[in-house]
Amino acid sequence: ANAIARPLDVRLNRPILQARRRGSRWVLRDAAGEIDDDFQALVLAIPAPLALPLAQESPRLAAALRAVRYRSRWVLLLGSERPVGLPRYLELQGSPIERVAAMHSKPGRPSNLPQRWFIEADEQWSLRHEHDDAETVVDLLLDNLRAHAGRSITPSFVHAQQWRHAFVDTPATPAGYSECLWDDELRLGVCGDSVVVSQVDRVHRSG
């Protein structure tokens, strides 16, 4: 991703609040007001509920986005100054936790980073605990993680997040159709896992 982005003008932490056409160009607005730039096309690679307000100029794309349905998951982000005692990647069955991944060991990251873990809860467990608060979810999943590690884990930080748009149940394009949506007249596109089912290879091809 860094190699692709290097020659581009990437602007982070600037949520776009409004997108509209002006002649043959797109005009974007953020919290500070209208962005003074010349945008010839607009591609939305964000969850459907976030993309929908920005796609209102195209009734066809807006209708497709309104039809998208998601399944949510609880996830934990956990930091530890001491080894947790688990493999860098682990998938579990019959457990409140479905997947554990070591974020600190991703390629290109320094070897002296403190341990950072991504813990994804099981789908059915997440559904049963959909209305729990974050503190309750932290306690339950942390206890389960300790059981799998077979040791005490004292996090330096831990945060529970209900990932509302984790997996697509009903994508904007049916199976066998295009991997993305495109309005050629408006030069407006939608891609990613609001358009296709949540499979890494299809999301990658979509954009």
PDB file of C-alpha atoms in Angstrom:
ATOM      1  CA  ALA A   1       0.000   0.000   0.000  1.00  0.00           C
ATOM      2  CA  ASN A   2       2.823   2.423   0.830  1.00  0.00           C
ATOM      3  CA  ALA A   3       4.450   1.831  -2.567  1.00  0.00           C
ATOM      4  CA  ILE A   4       1.171   2.509  -4.392  1.00  0.00           C
ATOM      5  CA  ALA A   5       0.464   5.645  -2.372  1.00  0.00           C
ATOM      6  CA  ARG A   6       3.965   7.150  -2.610  1.00  0.00           C
ATOM      7  CA  PRO A   7       3.430   9.171  -5.853  1.00  0.00           C
ATOM      8  CA  LEU A   8      -0.121  10.180  -4.867  1.00  0.00           C
ATOM      9  CA  ASP A   9      -1.476  13.167  -2.947  1.00  0.00           C
ATOM     10  CA  VAL A  10      -2.876  11.225   0.028  1.00  0.00           C
ATOM     11  CA  ARG A  11      -4.805  13.236   2.622  1.00  0.00           C
ATOM     12  CA  LEU A  12      -5.599  11.422   5.857  1.00  0.00           C
ATOM     13  CA  ASN A  13      -8.194  12.124   8.555  1.00  0.00           C
ATOM     14  CA  ARG A  14     -10.374  14.282   6.311  1.00  0.00           C
ATOM     15  CA  PRO A  15     -13.868  12.728   6.270  1.00  0.00           C
ATOM     16  CA  ILE A  16     -15.847  13.895   3.241  1.00  0.00           C
ATOM     17  CA  LEU A  17     -19.279  15.160   4.263  1.00  0.00           C
ATOM     18  CA  GLN A  18     -20.725  16.043   0.863  1.00  0.00           C
ATOM     19  CA  ALA A  19     -20.071  15.260  -2.796  1.00  0.00           C
ATOM     20  CA  ARG A  20     -21.873  16.935  -5.690  1.00  0.00           C
ATOM     21  CA  ARG A  21     -21.375  17.613  -9.362  1.00  0.00           C
ATOM     22  CA  ARG A  22     -20.475  21.025 -10.723  1.00  0.00           C
ATOM     23  CA  GLY A  23     -20.369  20.893 -14.502  1.00  0.00           C
ATOM     24  CA  SER A  24     -18.082  17.996 -15.422  1.00  0.00           C
ATOM     25  CA  ARG A  25     -16.238  17.964 -12.075  1.00  0.00           C
ATOM     26  CA  TRP A  26     -16.854  16.710  -8.545  1.00  0.00           C
ATOM     27  CA  VAL A  27     -16.922  19.175  -5.654  1.00  0.00           C
ATOM     28  CA  LEU A  28     -16.116  17.714  -2.230  1.00  0.00           C
ATOM     29  CA  ARG A  29     -16.801  19.264   1.161  1.00  0.00           C
ATOM     30  CA  ASP A  30     -15.281  18.352   4.527  1.00  0.00           C
ATOM     31  CA  ALA A  31     -15.662  19.838   8.007  1.00  0.00           C
ATOM     32  CA  ALA A  32     -13.553  22.867   7.017  1.00  0.00           C
ATOM     33  CA  GLY A  33     -15.680  23.609   3.945  1.00  0.00           C
ATOM     34  CA  GLU A  34     -15.331  23.095   0.212  1.00  0.00           C
ATOM     35  CA  ILE A  35     -12.041  21.511  -0.894  1.00  0.00           C
ATOM     36  CA  ASP A  36     -10.322  23.706  -3.451  1.00  0.00           C
ATOM     37  CA  ASP A  37      -9.255  21.079  -5.954  1.00  0.00           C
ATOM     38  CA  ASP A  38     -10.246  19.670  -9.346  1.00  0.00           C
ATOM     39  CA  PHE A  39     -11.728  16.178  -9.030  1.00  0.00           C
ATOM     40  CA  GLN A  40     -12.571  14.558 -12.370  1.00  0.00           C
ATOM     41  CA  ALA A  41     -13.910  11.321 -10.882  1.00  0.00           C
ATOM     42  CA  LEU A  42     -15.032   9.980  -7.516  1.00  0.00           C
ATOM     43  CA  VAL A  43     -14.514   6.415  -6.268  1.00  0.00           C
ATOM     44  CA  LEU A  44     -16.047   5.315  -2.953  1.00  0.00           C
ATOM     45  CA  ALA A  45     -14.256   2.390  -1.261  1.00  0.00           C
ATOM     46  CA  ILE A  46     -16.075   2.582   2.086  1.00  0.00           C
ATOM     47  CA  PRO A  47     -18.996   0.677   3.692  1.00  0.00           C
ATOM     48  CA  ALA A  48     -22.341   1.186   1.969  1.00  0.00           C
ATOM     49  CA  PRO A  49     -23.980   3.243   4.770  1.00  0.00           C
ATOM     50  CA  LEU A  50     -21.082   5.724   4.575  1.00  0.00           C
ATOM     51  CA  ALA A  51     -20.967   5.727   0.765  1.00  0.00           C
ATOM     52  CA  LEU A  52     -24.709   6.237   0.290  1.00  0.00           C
ATOM     53  CA  PRO A  53     -24.863   9.956   1.245  1.00  0.00           C
ATOM     54  CA  LEU A  54     -22.005  10.659  -1.191  1.00  0.00           C
ATOM     55  CA  ALA A  55     -23.602   8.750  -4.086  1.00  0.00           C
ATOM     56  CA  GLN A  56     -26.953  10.540  -4.218  1.00  0.00           C
ATOM     57  CA  GLU A  57     -26.189  12.097  -7.618  1.00  0.00           C
ATOM     58  CA  SER A  58     -26.551   8.614  -9.152  1.00  0.00           C
ATOM     59  CA  PRO A  59     -29.968   7.053  -8.440  1.00  0.00           C
ATOM     60  CA  ARG A  60     -28.757   3.676  -9.770  1.00  0.00           C
ATOM     61  CA  LEU A  61     -25.718   3.473  -7.487  1.00  0.00           C
ATOM     62  CA  ALA A  62     -27.650   4.853  -4.523  1.00  0.00           C
ATOM     63  CA  ALA A  63     -30.326   2.159  -4.946  1.00  0.00           C
ATOM     64  CA  ALA A  64     -27.653  -0.564  -5.078  1.00  0.00           C
ATOM     65  CA  LEU A  65     -26.013   0.736  -1.894  1.00  0.00           C
ATOM     66  CA  ARG A  66     -29.329   0.862  -0.023  1.00  0.00           C
ATOM     67  CA  ALA A  67     -29.751  -2.878  -0.653  1.00  0.00           C
ATOM     68  CA  VAL A  68     -26.453  -3.872   1.029  1.00  0.00           C
ATOM     69  CA  ARG A  69     -26.738  -5.777   4.332  1.00  0.00           C
ATOM     70  CA  TYR A  70     -23.927  -6.515   6.823  1.00  0.00           C
ATOM     71  CA  ARG A  71     -23.149  -8.819   9.744  1.00  0.00           C
ATOM     72  CA  SER A  72     -21.358  -7.296  12.732  1.00  0.00           C
ATOM     73  CA  ARG A  73     -18.565  -8.685  14.927  1.00  0.00           C
ATOM     74  CA  TRP A  74     -16.995  -7.754  18.230  1.00  0.00           C
ATOM     75  CA  VAL A  75     -13.217  -7.271  18.008  1.00  0.00           C
ATOM     76  CA  LEU A  76     -10.532  -6.509  20.570  1.00  0.00           C
ATOM     77  CA  LEU A  77      -7.371  -4.493  20.047  1.00  0.00           C
ATOM     78  CA  LEU A  78      -4.880  -5.460  22.746  1.00  0.00           C
ATOM     79  CA  GLY A  79      -1.386  -4.351  23.635  1.00  0.00           C
ATOM     80  CA  SER A  80       1.065  -6.233  25.831  1.00  0.00           C
ATOM     81  CA  GLU A  81       4.622  -5.474  26.898  1.00  0.00           C
ATOM     82  CA  ARG A  82       5.205  -9.193  27.509  1.00  0.00           C
ATOM     83  CA  PRO A  83       4.745 -12.122  25.094  1.00  0.00           C
ATOM     84  CA  VAL A  84       1.187 -13.400  25.003  1.00  0.00           C
ATOM     85  CA  GLY A  85       2.267 -16.955  24.197  1.00  0.00           C
ATOM     86  CA  LEU A  86       0.179 -17.504  21.058  1.00  0.00           C
ATOM     87  CA  PRO A  87       1.144 -18.066  17.394  1.00  0.00           C
ATOM     88  CA  ARG A  88       1.245 -14.982  15.177  1.00  0.00           C
ATOM     89  CA  TYR A  89      -1.990 -16.148  13.551  1.00  0.00           C
ATOM     90  CA  LEU A  90      -4.535 -18.528  15.020  1.00  0.00           C
ATOM     91  CA  GLU A  91      -8.010 -19.645  13.958  1.00  0.00           C
ATOM     92  CA  LEU A  92     -10.244 -21.298  16.536  1.00  0.00           C
ATOM     93  CA  GLN A  93     -13.452 -23.307  16.393  1.00  0.00           C
ATOM     94  CA  GLY A  94     -16.129 -23.736  19.058  1.00  0.00           C
ATOM     95  CA  SER A  95     -14.767 -20.757  20.973  1.00  0.00           C
ATOM     96  CA  PRO A  96     -15.992 -17.208  21.656  1.00  0.00           C
ATOM     97  CA  ILE A  97     -12.825 -16.144  19.784  1.00  0.00           C
ATOM     98  CA  GLU A  98     -12.600 -17.083  16.099  1.00  0.00           C
ATOM     99  CA  ARG A  99      -9.335 -15.459  15.042  1.00  0.00           C
ATOM    100  CA  VAL A 100      -6.207 -14.001  16.673  1.00  0.00           C
ATOM    101  CA  ALA A 101      -3.594 -12.059  14.685  1.00  0.00           C
ATOM    102  CA  ALA A 102      -0.333 -10.419  15.772  1.00  0.00           C
ATOM    103  CA  MET A 103      -0.357  -6.923  14.262  1.00  0.00           C
ATOM    104  CA  HIS A 104       3.201  -6.212  15.431  1.00  0.00           C
ATOM    105  CA  SER A 105       4.649  -8.989  13.251  1.00  0.00           C
ATOM    106  CA  LYS A 106       3.337  -7.774   9.895  1.00  0.00           C
ATOM    107  CA  PRO A 107       5.992  -7.500   7.150  1.00  0.00           C
ATOM    108  CA  GLY A 108       7.964  -4.262   7.225  1.00  0.00           C
ATOM    109  CA  ARG A 109       7.329  -3.497  10.877  1.00  0.00           C
ATOM    110  CA  PRO A 110      10.277  -3.099  13.301  1.00  0.00           C
ATOM    111  CA  SER A 111      11.086  -6.205  15.341  1.00  0.00           C
ATOM    112  CA  ASN A 112      11.251  -4.218  18.603  1.00  0.00           C
ATOM    113  CA  LEU A 113       7.609  -3.115  18.528  1.00  0.00           C
ATOM    114  CA  PRO A 114       5.507  -3.899  21.631  1.00  0.00           C
ATOM    115  CA  GLN A 115       3.058  -6.704  21.045  1.00  0.00           C
ATOM    116  CA  ARG A 116      -0.221  -5.623  19.447  1.00  0.00           C
ATOM    117  CA  TRP A 117      -2.997  -8.163  18.900  1.00  0.00           C
ATOM    118  CA  PHE A 118      -6.229  -8.205  16.904  1.00  0.00           C
ATOM    119  CA  ILE A 119      -8.831 -10.578  18.380  1.00  0.00           C
ATOM    120  CA  GLU A 120     -12.010 -11.293  16.405  1.00  0.00           C
ATOM    121  CA  ALA A 121     -15.007 -12.833  18.148  1.00  0.00           C
ATOM    122  CA  ASP A 122     -17.070 -15.663  16.692  1.00  0.00           C
ATOM    123  CA  GLU A 123     -20.108 -14.603  14.640  1.00  0.00           C
ATOM    124  CA  GLN A 124     -22.722 -16.348  16.799  1.00  0.00           C
ATOM    125  CA  TRP A 125     -21.047 -15.167  20.001  1.00  0.00           C
ATOM    126  CA  SER A 126     -21.065 -11.605  18.649  1.00  0.00           C
ATOM    127  CA  LEU A 127     -24.769 -11.917  17.866  1.00  0.00           C
ATOM    128  CA  ARG A 128     -25.594 -13.177  21.366  1.00  0.00           C
ATOM    129  CA  HIS A 129     -23.615 -10.312  22.902  1.00  0.00           C
ATOM    130  CA  GLU A 130     -24.725  -7.671  20.399  1.00  0.00           C
ATOM    131  CA  HIS A 131     -26.208  -5.439  23.099  1.00  0.00           C
ATOM    132  CA  ASP A 132     -23.437  -5.862  25.697  1.00  0.00           C
ATOM    133  CA  ASP A 133     -21.303  -2.865  26.560  1.00  0.00           C
ATOM    134  CA  ALA A 134     -17.632  -2.753  25.593  1.00  0.00           C
ATOM    135  CA  GLU A 135     -16.398  -3.311  29.154  1.00  0.00           C
ATOM    136  CA  THR A 136     -18.345  -6.574  29.468  1.00  0.00           C
ATOM    137  CA  VAL A 137     -17.044  -7.788  26.093  1.00  0.00           C
ATOM    138  CA  VAL A 138     -13.444  -6.992  27.104  1.00  0.00           C
ATOM    139  CA  ASP A 139     -13.786  -9.077  30.297  1.00  0.00           C
ATOM    140  CA  LEU A 140     -15.353 -12.072  28.516  1.00  0.00           C
ATOM    141  CA  LEU A 141     -12.983 -12.197  25.559  1.00  0.00           C
ATOM    142  CA  LEU A 142      -9.882 -11.502  27.640  1.00  0.00           C
ATOM    143  CA  ASP A 143     -10.745 -14.417  29.930  1.00  0.00           C
ATOM    144  CA  ASN A 144     -11.124 -16.651  26.877  1.00  0.00           C
ATOM    145  CA  LEU A 145      -7.819 -15.428  25.409  1.00  0.00           C
ATOM    146  CA  ARG A 146      -6.040 -16.254  28.681  1.00  0.00           C
ATOM    147  CA  ALA A 147      -7.509 -19.768  28.563  1.00  0.00           C
ATOM    148  CA  HIS A 148      -6.143 -20.316  25.033  1.00  0.00           C
ATOM    149  CA  ALA A 149      -2.729 -18.870  25.955  1.00  0.00           C
ATOM    150  CA  GLY A 150      -2.544 -20.911  29.160  1.00  0.00           C
ATOM    151  CA  ARG A 151      -1.099 -17.980  31.059  1.00  0.00           C
ATOM    152  CA  SER A 152      -1.970 -14.681  32.661  1.00  0.00           C
ATOM    153  CA  ILE A 153      -2.219 -11.738  30.261  1.00  0.00           C
ATOM    154  CA  THR A 154      -2.076  -8.196  31.619  1.00  0.00           C
ATOM    155  CA  PRO A 155      -2.716  -5.791  28.735  1.00  0.00           C
ATOM    156  CA  SER A 156      -0.964  -2.443  28.531  1.00  0.00           C
ATOM    157  CA  PHE A 157      -4.141  -1.350  26.743  1.00  0.00           C
ATOM    158  CA  VAL A 158      -7.289  -3.057  25.514  1.00  0.00           C
ATOM    159  CA  HIS A 159     -10.190  -1.730  23.466  1.00  0.00           C
ATOM    160  CA  ALA A 160     -13.395  -3.468  22.330  1.00  0.00           C
ATOM    161  CA  GLN A 161     -15.110  -2.337  19.151  1.00  0.00           C
ATOM    162  CA  GLN A 162     -18.338  -3.536  17.604  1.00  0.00           C
ATOM    163  CA  TRP A 163     -17.373  -3.807  13.941  1.00  0.00           C
ATOM    164  CA  ARG A 164     -20.756  -2.988  12.395  1.00  0.00           C
ATOM    165  CA  HIS A 165     -19.698  -3.567   8.786  1.00  0.00           C
ATOM    166  CA  ALA A 166     -17.553  -6.653   9.296  1.00  0.00           C
ATOM    167  CA  PHE A 167     -18.995  -8.959   6.624  1.00  0.00           C
ATOM    168  CA  VAL A 168     -21.352  -8.431   3.717  1.00  0.00           C
ATOM    169  CA  ASP A 169     -24.481 -10.592   3.723  1.00  0.00           C
ATOM    170  CA  THR A 170     -26.093  -8.983   0.682  1.00  0.00           C
ATOM    171  CA  PRO A 171     -23.605  -7.236  -1.649  1.00  0.00           C
ATOM    172  CA  ALA A 172     -24.516  -4.479  -4.086  1.00  0.00           C
ATOM    173  CA  THR A 173     -23.720  -6.730  -7.060  1.00  0.00           C
ATOM    174  CA  PRO A 174     -25.031 -10.326  -7.310  1.00  0.00           C
ATOM    175  CA  ALA A 175     -22.606 -13.193  -7.797  1.00  0.00           C
ATOM    176  CA  GLY A 176     -21.312 -13.401 -11.372  1.00  0.00           C
ATOM    177  CA  TYR A 177     -21.610  -9.679 -12.031  1.00  0.00           C
ATOM    178  CA  SER A 178     -19.030  -6.890 -12.075  1.00  0.00           C
ATOM    179  CA  GLU A 179     -16.582  -6.506  -9.193  1.00  0.00           C
ATOM    180  CA  CYS A 180     -17.432  -2.807  -8.931  1.00  0.00           C
ATOM    181  CA  LEU A 181     -20.161  -0.275  -9.751  1.00  0.00           C
ATOM    182  CA  TRP A 182     -19.527   2.550 -12.188  1.00  0.00           C
ATOM    183  CA  ASP A 183     -21.639   5.431 -13.499  1.00  0.00           C
ATOM    184  CA  ASP A 184     -19.773   6.505 -16.615  1.00  0.00           C
ATOM    185  CA  GLU A 185     -21.846   9.652 -17.178  1.00  0.00           C
ATOM    186  CA  LEU A 186     -21.087  10.992 -13.689  1.00  0.00           C
ATOM    187  CA  ARG A 187     -17.664   9.309 -13.380  1.00  0.00           C
ATOM    188  CA  LEU A 188     -18.718   7.894 -10.043  1.00  0.00           C
ATOM    189  CA  GLY A 189     -17.659   4.455  -8.820  1.00  0.00           C
ATOM    190  CA  VAL A 190     -18.165   2.207  -5.805  1.00  0.00           C
ATOM    191  CA  CYS A 191     -15.832  -0.688  -4.954  1.00  0.00           C
ATOM    192  CA  GLY A 192     -14.674  -2.856  -2.072  1.00  0.00           C
ATOM    193  CA  ASP A 193     -16.671  -5.029   0.289  1.00  0.00           C
ATOM    194  CA  SER A 194     -19.874  -3.038  -0.025  1.00  0.00           C
ATOM    195  CA  VAL A 195     -20.017  -4.244  -3.635  1.00  0.00           C
ATOM    196  CA  VAL A 196     -18.817  -7.856  -3.381  1.00  0.00           C
ATOM    197  CA  VAL A 197     -18.960 -10.603  -0.781  1.00  0.00           C
ATOM    198  CA  SER A 198     -16.379 -10.415   2.016  1.00  0.00           C
ATOM    199  CA  GLN A 199     -13.637 -12.541   0.474  1.00  0.00           C
ATOM    200  CA  VAL A 200     -10.121 -11.118   0.385  1.00  0.00           C
ATOM    201  CA  ASP A 201      -9.448 -11.950  -3.277  1.00  0.00           C
ATOM    202  CA  ARG A 202     -12.748 -10.451  -4.510  1.00  0.00           C
ATOM    203  CA  VAL A 203     -12.401  -7.310  -2.371  1.00  0.00           C
ATOM    204  CA  HIS A 204      -8.832  -6.865  -3.679  1.00  0.00           C
ATOM    205  CA  ARG A 205      -9.988  -7.170  -7.318  1.00  0.00           C
ATOM    206  CA  SER A 206     -12.861  -4.771  -6.642  1.00  0.00           C
ATOM    207  CA  GLY A 207     -10.544  -2.098  -5.305  1.00  0.00           C
TER     208      GLY A 207
END
